[in-house]
Every structure is written in C-alpha cells, then in structure tokens.
Coordinates of C-alpha atoms in Angstrom, one line a residue:
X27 CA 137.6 132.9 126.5
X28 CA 140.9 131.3 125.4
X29 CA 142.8 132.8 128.4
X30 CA 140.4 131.0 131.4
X31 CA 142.1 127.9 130.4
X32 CA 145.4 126.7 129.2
X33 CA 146.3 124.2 126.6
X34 CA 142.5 124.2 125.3
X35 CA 140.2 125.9 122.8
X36 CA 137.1 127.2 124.5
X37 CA 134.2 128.5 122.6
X38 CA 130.4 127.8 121.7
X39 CA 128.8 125.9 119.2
X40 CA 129.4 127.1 115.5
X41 CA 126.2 126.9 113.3
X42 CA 127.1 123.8 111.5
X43 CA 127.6 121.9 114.9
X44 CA 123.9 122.8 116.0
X45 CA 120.8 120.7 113.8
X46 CA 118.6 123.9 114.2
X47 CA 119.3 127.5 115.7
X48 CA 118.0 129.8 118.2
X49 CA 117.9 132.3 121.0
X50 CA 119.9 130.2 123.3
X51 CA 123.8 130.8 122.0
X52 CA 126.1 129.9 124.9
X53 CA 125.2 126.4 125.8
X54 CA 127.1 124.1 126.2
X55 CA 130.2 125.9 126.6
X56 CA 132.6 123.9 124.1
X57 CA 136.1 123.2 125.9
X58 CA 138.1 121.5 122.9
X59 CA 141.4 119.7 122.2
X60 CA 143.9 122.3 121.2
X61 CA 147.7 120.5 120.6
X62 CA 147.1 117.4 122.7
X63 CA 144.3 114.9 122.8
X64 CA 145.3 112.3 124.7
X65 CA 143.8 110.9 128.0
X66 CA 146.5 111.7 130.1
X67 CA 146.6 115.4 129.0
X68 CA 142.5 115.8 129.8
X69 CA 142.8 114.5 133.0
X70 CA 145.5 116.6 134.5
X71 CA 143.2 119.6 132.8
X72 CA 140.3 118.9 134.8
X73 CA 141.9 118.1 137.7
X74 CA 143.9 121.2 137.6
X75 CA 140.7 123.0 136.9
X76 CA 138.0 121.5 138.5
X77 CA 136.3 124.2 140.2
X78 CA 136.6 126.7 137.6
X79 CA 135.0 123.6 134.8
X80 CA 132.1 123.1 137.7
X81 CA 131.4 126.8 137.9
X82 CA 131.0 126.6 133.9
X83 CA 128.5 124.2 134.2
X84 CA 126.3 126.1 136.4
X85 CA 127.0 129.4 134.3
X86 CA 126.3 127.9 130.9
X87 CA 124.1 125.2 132.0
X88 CA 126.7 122.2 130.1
X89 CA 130.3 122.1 128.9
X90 CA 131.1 119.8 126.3
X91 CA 134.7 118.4 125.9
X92 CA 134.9 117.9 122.1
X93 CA 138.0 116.4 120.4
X94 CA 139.6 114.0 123.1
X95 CA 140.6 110.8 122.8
X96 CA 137.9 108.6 124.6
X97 CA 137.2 105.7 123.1
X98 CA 135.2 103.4 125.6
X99 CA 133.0 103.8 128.7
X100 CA 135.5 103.2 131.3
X101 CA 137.6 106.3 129.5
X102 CA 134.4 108.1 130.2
X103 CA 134.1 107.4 133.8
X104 CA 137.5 107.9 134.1
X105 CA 137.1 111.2 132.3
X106 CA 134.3 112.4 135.1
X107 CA 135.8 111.4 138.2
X108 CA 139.1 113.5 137.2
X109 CA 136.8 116.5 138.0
X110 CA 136.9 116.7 141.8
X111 CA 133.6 117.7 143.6
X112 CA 131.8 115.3 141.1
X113 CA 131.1 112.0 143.1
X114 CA 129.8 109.3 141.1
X115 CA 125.8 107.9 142.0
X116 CA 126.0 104.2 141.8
X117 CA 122.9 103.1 142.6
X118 CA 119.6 105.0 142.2
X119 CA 116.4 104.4 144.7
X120 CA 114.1 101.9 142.2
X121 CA 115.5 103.3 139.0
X122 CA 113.7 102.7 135.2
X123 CA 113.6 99.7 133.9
X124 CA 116.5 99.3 131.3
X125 CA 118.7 101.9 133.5
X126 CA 121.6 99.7 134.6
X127 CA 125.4 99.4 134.7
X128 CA 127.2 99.3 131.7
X129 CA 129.0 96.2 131.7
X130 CA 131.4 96.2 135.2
X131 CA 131.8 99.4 135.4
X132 CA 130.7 101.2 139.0
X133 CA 129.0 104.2 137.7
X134 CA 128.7 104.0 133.7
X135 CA 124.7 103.4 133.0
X136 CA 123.2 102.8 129.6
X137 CA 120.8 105.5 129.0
X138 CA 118.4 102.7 128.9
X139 CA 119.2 99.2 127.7
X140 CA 115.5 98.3 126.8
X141 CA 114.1 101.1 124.9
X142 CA 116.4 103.4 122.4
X143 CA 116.1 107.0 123.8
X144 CA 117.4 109.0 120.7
X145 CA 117.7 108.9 117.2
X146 CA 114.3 107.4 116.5
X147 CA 110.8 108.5 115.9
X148 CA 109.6 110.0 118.9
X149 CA 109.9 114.0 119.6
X150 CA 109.2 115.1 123.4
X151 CA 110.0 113.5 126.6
X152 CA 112.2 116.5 128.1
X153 CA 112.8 116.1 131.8
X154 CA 115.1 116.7 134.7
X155 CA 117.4 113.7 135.7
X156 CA 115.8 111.4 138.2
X157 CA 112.4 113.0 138.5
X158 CA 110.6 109.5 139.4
X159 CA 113.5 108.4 141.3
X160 CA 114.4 109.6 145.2
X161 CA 118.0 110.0 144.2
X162 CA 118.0 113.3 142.3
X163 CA 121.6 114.1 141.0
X164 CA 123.2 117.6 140.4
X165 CA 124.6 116.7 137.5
X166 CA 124.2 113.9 134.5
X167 CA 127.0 113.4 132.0
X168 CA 126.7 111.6 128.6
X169 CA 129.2 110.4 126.4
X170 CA 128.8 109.5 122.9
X171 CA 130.8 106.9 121.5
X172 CA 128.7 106.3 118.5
X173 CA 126.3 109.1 117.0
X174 CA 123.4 108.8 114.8
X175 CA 123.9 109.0 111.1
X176 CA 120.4 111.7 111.2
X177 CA 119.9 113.8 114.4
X178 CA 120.1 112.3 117.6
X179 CA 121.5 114.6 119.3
X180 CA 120.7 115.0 123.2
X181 CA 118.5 117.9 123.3
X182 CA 118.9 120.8 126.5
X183 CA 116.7 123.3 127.5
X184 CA 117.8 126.4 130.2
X185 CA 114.8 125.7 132.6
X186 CA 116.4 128.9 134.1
X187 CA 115.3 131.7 131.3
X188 CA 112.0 129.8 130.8
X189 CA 111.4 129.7 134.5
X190 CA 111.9 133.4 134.4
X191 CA 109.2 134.2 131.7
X192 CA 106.3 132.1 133.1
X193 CA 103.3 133.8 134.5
X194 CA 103.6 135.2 138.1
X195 CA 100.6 133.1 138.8
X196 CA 101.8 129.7 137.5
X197 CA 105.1 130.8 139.4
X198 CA 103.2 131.0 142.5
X199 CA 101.1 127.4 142.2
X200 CA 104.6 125.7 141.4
X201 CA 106.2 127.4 144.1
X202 CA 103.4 126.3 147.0
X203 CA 103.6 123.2 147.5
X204 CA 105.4 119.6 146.5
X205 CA 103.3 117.2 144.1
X206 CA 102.5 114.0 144.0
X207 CA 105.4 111.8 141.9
X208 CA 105.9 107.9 142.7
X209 CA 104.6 105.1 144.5
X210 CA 106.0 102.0 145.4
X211 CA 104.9 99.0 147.6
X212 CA 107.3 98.1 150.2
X213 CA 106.9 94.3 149.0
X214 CA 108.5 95.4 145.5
X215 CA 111.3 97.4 147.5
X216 CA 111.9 94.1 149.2
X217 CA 111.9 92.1 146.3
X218 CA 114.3 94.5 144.5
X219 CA 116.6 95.1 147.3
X220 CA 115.9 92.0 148.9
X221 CA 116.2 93.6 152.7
X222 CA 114.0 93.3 155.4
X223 CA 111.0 95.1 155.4
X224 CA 112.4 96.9 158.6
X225 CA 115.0 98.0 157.2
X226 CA 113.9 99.9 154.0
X227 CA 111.4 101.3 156.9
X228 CA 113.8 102.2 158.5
X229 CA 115.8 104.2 155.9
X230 CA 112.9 105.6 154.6
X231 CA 112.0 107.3 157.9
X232 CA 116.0 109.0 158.0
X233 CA 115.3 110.2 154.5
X234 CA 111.4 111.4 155.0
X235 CA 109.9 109.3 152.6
X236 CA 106.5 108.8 153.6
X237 CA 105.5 105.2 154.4
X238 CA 101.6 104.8 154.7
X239 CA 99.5 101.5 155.3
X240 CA 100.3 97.8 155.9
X241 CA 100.7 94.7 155.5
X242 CA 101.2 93.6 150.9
X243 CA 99.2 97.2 150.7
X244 CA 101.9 99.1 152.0
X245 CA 103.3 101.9 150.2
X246 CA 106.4 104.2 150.1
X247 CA 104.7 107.6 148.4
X248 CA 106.9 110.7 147.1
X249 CA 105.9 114.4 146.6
X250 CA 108.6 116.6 145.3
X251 CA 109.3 120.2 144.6
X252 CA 109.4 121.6 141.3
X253 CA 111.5 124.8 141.8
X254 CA 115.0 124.4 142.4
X255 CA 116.9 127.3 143.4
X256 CA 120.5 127.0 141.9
X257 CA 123.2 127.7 144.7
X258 CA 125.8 129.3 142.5
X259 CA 123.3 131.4 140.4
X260 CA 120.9 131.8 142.7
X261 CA 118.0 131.6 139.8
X262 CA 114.8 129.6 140.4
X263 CA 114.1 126.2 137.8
X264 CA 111.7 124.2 137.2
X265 CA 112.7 120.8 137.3
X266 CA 110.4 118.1 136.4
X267 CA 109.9 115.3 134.2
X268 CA 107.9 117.3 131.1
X269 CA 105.3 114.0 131.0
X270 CA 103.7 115.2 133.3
X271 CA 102.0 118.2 131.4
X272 CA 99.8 116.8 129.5
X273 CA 99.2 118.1 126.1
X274 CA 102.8 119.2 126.1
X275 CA 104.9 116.8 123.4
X276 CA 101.8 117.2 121.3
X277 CA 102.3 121.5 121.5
X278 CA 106.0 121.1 121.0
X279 CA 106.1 118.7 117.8
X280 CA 103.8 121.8 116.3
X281 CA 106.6 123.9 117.0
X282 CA 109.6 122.0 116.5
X283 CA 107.7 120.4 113.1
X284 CA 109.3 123.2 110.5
X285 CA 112.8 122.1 111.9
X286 CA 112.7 118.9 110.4
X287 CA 111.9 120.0 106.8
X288 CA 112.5 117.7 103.0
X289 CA 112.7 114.0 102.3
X290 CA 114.5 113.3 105.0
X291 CA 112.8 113.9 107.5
X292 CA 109.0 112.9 106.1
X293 CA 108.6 109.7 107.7
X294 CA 109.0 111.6 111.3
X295 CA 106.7 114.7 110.1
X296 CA 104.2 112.0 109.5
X297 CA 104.3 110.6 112.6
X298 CA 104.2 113.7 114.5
X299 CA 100.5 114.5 112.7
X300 CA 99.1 111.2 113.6
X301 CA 96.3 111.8 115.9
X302 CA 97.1 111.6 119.7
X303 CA 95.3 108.9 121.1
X304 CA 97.5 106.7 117.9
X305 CA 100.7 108.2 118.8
X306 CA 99.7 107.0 122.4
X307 CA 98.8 103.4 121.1
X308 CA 102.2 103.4 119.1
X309 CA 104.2 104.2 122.0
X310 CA 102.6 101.6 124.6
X311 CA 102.8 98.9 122.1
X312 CA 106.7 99.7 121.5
X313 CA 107.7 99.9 125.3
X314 CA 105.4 96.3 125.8
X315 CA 107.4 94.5 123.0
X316 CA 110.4 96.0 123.5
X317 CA 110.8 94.6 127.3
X318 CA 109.2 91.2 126.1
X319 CA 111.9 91.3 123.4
X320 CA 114.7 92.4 126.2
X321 CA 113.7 90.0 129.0
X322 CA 110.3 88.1 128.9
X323 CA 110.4 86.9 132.8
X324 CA 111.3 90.6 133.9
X325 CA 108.8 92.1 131.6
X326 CA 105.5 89.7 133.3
X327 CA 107.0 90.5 136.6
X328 CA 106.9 94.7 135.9
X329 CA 103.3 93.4 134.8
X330 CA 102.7 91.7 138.0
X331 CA 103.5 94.8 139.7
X332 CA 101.8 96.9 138.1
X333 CA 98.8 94.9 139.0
X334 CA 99.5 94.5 142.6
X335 CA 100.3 98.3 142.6
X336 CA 97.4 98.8 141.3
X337 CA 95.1 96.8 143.7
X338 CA 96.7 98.6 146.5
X339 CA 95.9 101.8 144.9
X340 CA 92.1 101.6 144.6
X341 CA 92.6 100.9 148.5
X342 CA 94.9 103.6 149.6
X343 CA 92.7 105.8 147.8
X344 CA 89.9 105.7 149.8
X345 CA 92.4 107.4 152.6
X346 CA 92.5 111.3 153.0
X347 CA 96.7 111.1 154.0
X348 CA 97.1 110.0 150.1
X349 CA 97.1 113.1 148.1
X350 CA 97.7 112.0 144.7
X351 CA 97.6 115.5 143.2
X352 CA 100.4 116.1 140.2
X353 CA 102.5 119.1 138.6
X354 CA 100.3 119.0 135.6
X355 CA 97.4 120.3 137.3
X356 CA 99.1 123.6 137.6
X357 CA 98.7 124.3 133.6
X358 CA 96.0 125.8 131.7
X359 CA 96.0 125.2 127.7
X360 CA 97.4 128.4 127.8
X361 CA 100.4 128.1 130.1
X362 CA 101.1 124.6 127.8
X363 CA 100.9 126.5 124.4
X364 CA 103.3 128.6 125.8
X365 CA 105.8 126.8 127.7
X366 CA 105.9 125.0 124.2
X367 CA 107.1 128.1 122.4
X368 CA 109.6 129.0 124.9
X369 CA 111.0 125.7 124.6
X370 CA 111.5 126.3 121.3
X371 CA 113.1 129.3 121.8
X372 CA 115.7 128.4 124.2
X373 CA 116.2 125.0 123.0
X374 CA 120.2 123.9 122.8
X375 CA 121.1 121.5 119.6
X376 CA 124.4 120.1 119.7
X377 CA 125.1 117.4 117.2
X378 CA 127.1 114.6 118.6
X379 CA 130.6 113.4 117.4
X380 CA 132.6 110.6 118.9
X381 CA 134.1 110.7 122.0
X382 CA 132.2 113.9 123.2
X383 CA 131.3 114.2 126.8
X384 CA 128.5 116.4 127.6
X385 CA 128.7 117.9 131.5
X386 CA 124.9 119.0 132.7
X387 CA 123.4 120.7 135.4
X388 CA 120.5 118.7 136.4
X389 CA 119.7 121.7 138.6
X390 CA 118.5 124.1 135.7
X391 CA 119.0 122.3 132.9
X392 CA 116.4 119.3 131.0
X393 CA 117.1 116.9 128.6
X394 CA 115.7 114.5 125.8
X395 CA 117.0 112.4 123.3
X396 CA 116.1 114.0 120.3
X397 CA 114.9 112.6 117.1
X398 CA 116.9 110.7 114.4
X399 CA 117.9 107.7 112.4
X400 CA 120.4 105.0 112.7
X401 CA 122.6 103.0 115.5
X402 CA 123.1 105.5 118.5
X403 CA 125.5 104.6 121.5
X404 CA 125.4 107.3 124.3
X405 CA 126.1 106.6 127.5
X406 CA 125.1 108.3 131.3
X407 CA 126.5 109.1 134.5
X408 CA 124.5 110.6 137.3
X409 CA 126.9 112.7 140.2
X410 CA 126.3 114.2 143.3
X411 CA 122.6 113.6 145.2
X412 CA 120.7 116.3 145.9
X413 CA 118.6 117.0 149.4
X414 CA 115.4 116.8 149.0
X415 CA 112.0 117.1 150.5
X416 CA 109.8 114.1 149.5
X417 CA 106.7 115.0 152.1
X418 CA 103.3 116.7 151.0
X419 CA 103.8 119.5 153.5
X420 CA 106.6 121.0 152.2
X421 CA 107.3 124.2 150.1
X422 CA 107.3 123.8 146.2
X423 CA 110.6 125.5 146.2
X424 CA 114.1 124.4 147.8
X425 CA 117.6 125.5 147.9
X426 CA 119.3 123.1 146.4
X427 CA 122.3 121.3 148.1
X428 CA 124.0 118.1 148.0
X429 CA 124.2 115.2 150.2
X430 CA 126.7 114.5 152.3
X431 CA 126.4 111.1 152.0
X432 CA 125.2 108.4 149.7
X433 CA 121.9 107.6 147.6
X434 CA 119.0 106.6 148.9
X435 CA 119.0 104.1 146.6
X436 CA 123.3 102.9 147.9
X437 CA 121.7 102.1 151.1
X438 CA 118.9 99.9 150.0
X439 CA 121.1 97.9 147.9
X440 CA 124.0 97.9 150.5
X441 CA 121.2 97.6 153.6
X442 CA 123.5 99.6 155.7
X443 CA 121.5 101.8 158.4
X444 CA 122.5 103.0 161.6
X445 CA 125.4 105.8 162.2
X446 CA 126.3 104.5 158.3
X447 CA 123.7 106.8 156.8
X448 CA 124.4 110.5 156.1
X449 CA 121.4 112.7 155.1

C-alpha cells in the first residue's frame, strides 16, 4: 500500500491499536506520518491527493491520519478543508442540543457540549450522522485532541456488509417507503432562526419538507429513507439513527459484554445488567441534570417545547396526512437479535491517540462513542449535504448525491431565499 502515496506510511490497524478484534480488518485505512509531521507537510499531502484520500474513504469506509502534528481545533479544520471536494456544513437544520461551534471557529462542533458522548458508562447509541436533522452530511470527521485514559474510542460499523446479510424481506420493508423521523413547530423554527414565518415556509417548500396545519399548531414533519445507495461503490446502507430499534442497545450490550472483561471494567458490566426500564430511568435523569447543570433558562425552554410540541401532537394526530409510522416497526425480535450479532461482527475499534483525525463516510458507515473512563476531548466536523427526500411518498431507497448548494439549516440562519438557494 506504501506506493499509492508518497512521503506516508499507509496500513491498517495493528492489534494493540484496536480495544477488541474482529471480522472487520481494513477499517479505517491508517495513513501515518512517515519522515515529516508537520502541518505544512499534511496539507500539501491531501491537497495533492485529494481524490485518491476521498475514494479511500468510500472504499474503506474511514481513513485515519495518525501521527501529525495537530494540536488544536482550528489545526483540525484546517486539516479537513485541505482535502478538496470536502465543503465544510456550518449550520445544521435544528441541530441537538449541546451541538454547537467550538469556540469561533466556522465549522469545528463539539460533539456535544452538554452531555459527554464517549468514555463513560453507556454502551449503544450507533447511528448515522444527522439522522434527526434535514441536513444529512456525506461525511463526519473527528479529531481527538485528548483521549480517554480507558476506552473511548469512537466506535464504526460497515452498514454496507451488514446491509448485505439482512433478510431479503426486512431488505424489502426498509427499501419501500421513507419513515416517519422529526417534527418541529414552525413557532420553534421561528424562535430559533428568528425569520418570518414566511420565510422558513418558504424554504421548506424548495427543499420538500412537508408543512401541515396552522396557526401555534403548525408543524414542519420529516420522513426519510433508510437505504442509501453509495455512488462510488454502488452498495446499498442502511443509515439510521440505531435508537430507533427498540430492544437493540439492550441485544448489543449482551454481545459486546465478554469484551469488557476483569476489574476494570466491573462497574460498566454492572451497569449493562441493570434491568431496562432502570437503565432507562438512569439515562433520562442524566440528560435532565446535565442541561439544568449546562444552562438552566435553555433547559426549561427545551421543556416548554416539548410541551407545546406535544399539545400540537395529540391534535395533528387526529389527521390522516400525519403518518407517524417509524424504522423500528420494520424489526421482529429476530431481525434485532441478529442485527446485534452482526454488529459485533463487523464492529471497527480504533483506540484514540492525540492529534488523530478520523475521515468517515456517513453514507455507509455508523458511529458511537464507545464506553470508557476519564476526561475525553474529541471534536466533529460534518461535510458535504446530502439530497434528500423528506416526503412520505417516496421510495425507502435513494442514490445518494450531494447538494449543490448550502444546508437547509445555512439558509434558515442566513434567511436568504429566492435565486440564493440551490437544491
């Protein structure tokens, strides 16, 4: 592999560099330092070889550049944009709470500022970047400037191969239609973006996000396809956030539980066998306190919107155009038990050290932050949005492309309309 590039090592993982093994060997692709580790060297690299570092991604699913010399986020957006064809995603249509910029920077995110996503307790939460968001990106890149002393690491899975192994007839249900995935009342668009009603109207309708009702009850609604068809391998996906499935992250920590044997991993075995409905109570108490703990006033206003979501709910209900139908209905306990195992089988463990930057294609590949111990810093960057198709009348399946022009979510916060916007 050596010869593909010059003045770098390339290679996969070595054993040591992995928590756990298994039957997924070549991802990420490693591309290391070799004689020269400096900033100025990797950004000539990947602007020399951009396409042929892009193609790597969608072949392997991620490349990792191990052994450089960044140091702070803005050497990690640096780092990204020097690979031409990725376009930064600064602004994402009503992202998750706790997902904002890191500190001026245009396009460095903290994988969430509220809640820690890795190197704690939990086990499960694998998903595709964006699923709850109209601004799906190709590709997310992390970089970790501070790993966990235990674990930590952020977690892949090759939706491709598992895609591939799933039942003909669970192939077929994901592949008929789109599924129900968001909600959001115009009124909290407004109060977010603060634009005239009109307006996010207005974009919605170039984008074909369905609007339905009026007045405080109105809604913008999402459906989504699960399958995305990769336009370089031309392999089918599925792409969605794994929450959705439920009984899942309880199948998985049964087989992910002999992974994380001896002392040092007890208190996070005994978690894992806590009884559901516990682990449930555990989790809702941690998100409530951790956004009182992170901003009081923002956390009673999610709660006020949650209650005046709600309220419009039980109303929109009652009308036949709102399909609320989701992904998860497609499983039996069957299909669960066994998308669990092939999780496990294909699931990519790469230990982080400083100054990695992980390269992902959101298009086949999920994520989680995996589970651990001590102070983690990774950071995100989301590149490139994705067409999509947010109506209930469309196929399960698309071909995925990218944009030609900006996020949904750009526009709201910008409130350009008009010849501005590019679909």
């Amino acid at each position: 592999m050596d010869k593909e590039y010059v003045g770098v090592n390339t290679r996969f993982l070595r054993r040591e560099e992995r928590l756990m093994a298994s039957e997924e060997h070549e991802m990420p692709r490693v591309i290391e330092a070799k004689e020269s580790k400096d900033l100025n060297f990797l950004y000539q690299f990947l602007a020399a070889n951009s396409q042929k570092v892009i193609e790597d991604i969608a072949n392997y699913g991620a490349v990792l550049l191990r052994g450089f010399d960044v140091t702070s986020d803005s050497d990690f957006e640096n780092t990204v944009l020097k690979i031409q064809g990725l376009n930064g995603i600064s602004e994402a249509f009503m992202s998750e709470e706790g997902r904002i910029h890191a500190g001026d920077l245009k396009y460095v995110l903290h994988t969430n500022a509220v809640y820690k996503t890795g190197g704690t307790l939990y086990l499960g939460g694998f998903h595709s970047e964006n699923y709850y968001s109209a601004d799906v990106p190709s590709f997310i890149c992390f970089c970790c400037l501070q790993p966990s002393l235990l674990g930590g690491e952020t977690g892949l899975i090759n939706m491709e191969k598992i895609y591939a192994q799933l039942s003909e007839g669970l192939r077929n249900k994901l592949e008929s239609n789109t599924f129900f995935v968001s909600k959001w009342l115009v009124s909290e668009v407004e109060k977010r973006y603060q634009i005239p009603r009109e307006t996010i109207i207005e974009i919605c309708n170039r984008f074909d996000l369905p609007v339905v009702g009026e007045g405080e009850e109105q809604l913008v609604l999402m459906y989504k396809p699960n399958i995305f068809e990769h336009p370089l391998t031309k392999k089918k996906s599925l792409q969605i956030n794994l929450f959705e499935i439920t009984g899942l992250n309880e199948e998985m920590r049964r087989c992910f539980m002999n992974d994380y044997p001896g002392k040092t991993w007890f208190w996070h075995r005994l978690v894992w066998r806590l009884p559901t409905f516990v682990l449930k109570i555990l989790e809702y108490a941690y998100m409530i306190f951790a956004s009182l703990f992170y901003s009081p006033k923002n956390a009673f206003k999610n709660l006020s919107a949650k209650i005046n979501m709600l309220k419009a709910t039980i109303k929109k209900n009652k009308d036949s155009s709102y399909n609320n139908v989701r992904v998860g209905s497609c499983f039996t306990k069957q299909d669960i038990k066994e998308l669990a195992q092939l999780i496990r089988a294909y699931y990519s463990s790469c230990l982080w050290e400083k100054g990695d930057i992980l390269l992902v294609d959101n298009k086949k590949v999920m994520h989680a932050g995996m589970p651990g111990a001590g102070s983690r810093l990774v950071r995100a960057m989301i590149c490139n949005p994705l067409e999509m198709n947010y109506s209930l009348t469309q196929s399960g399946s698309i071909d995925c492309k990218e944009r030609a022009g900006e996020s949904i979510g750009f526009y709201m916060a910008s409130s350009q309309i008009g010849q501005n916007i590019k679909v």
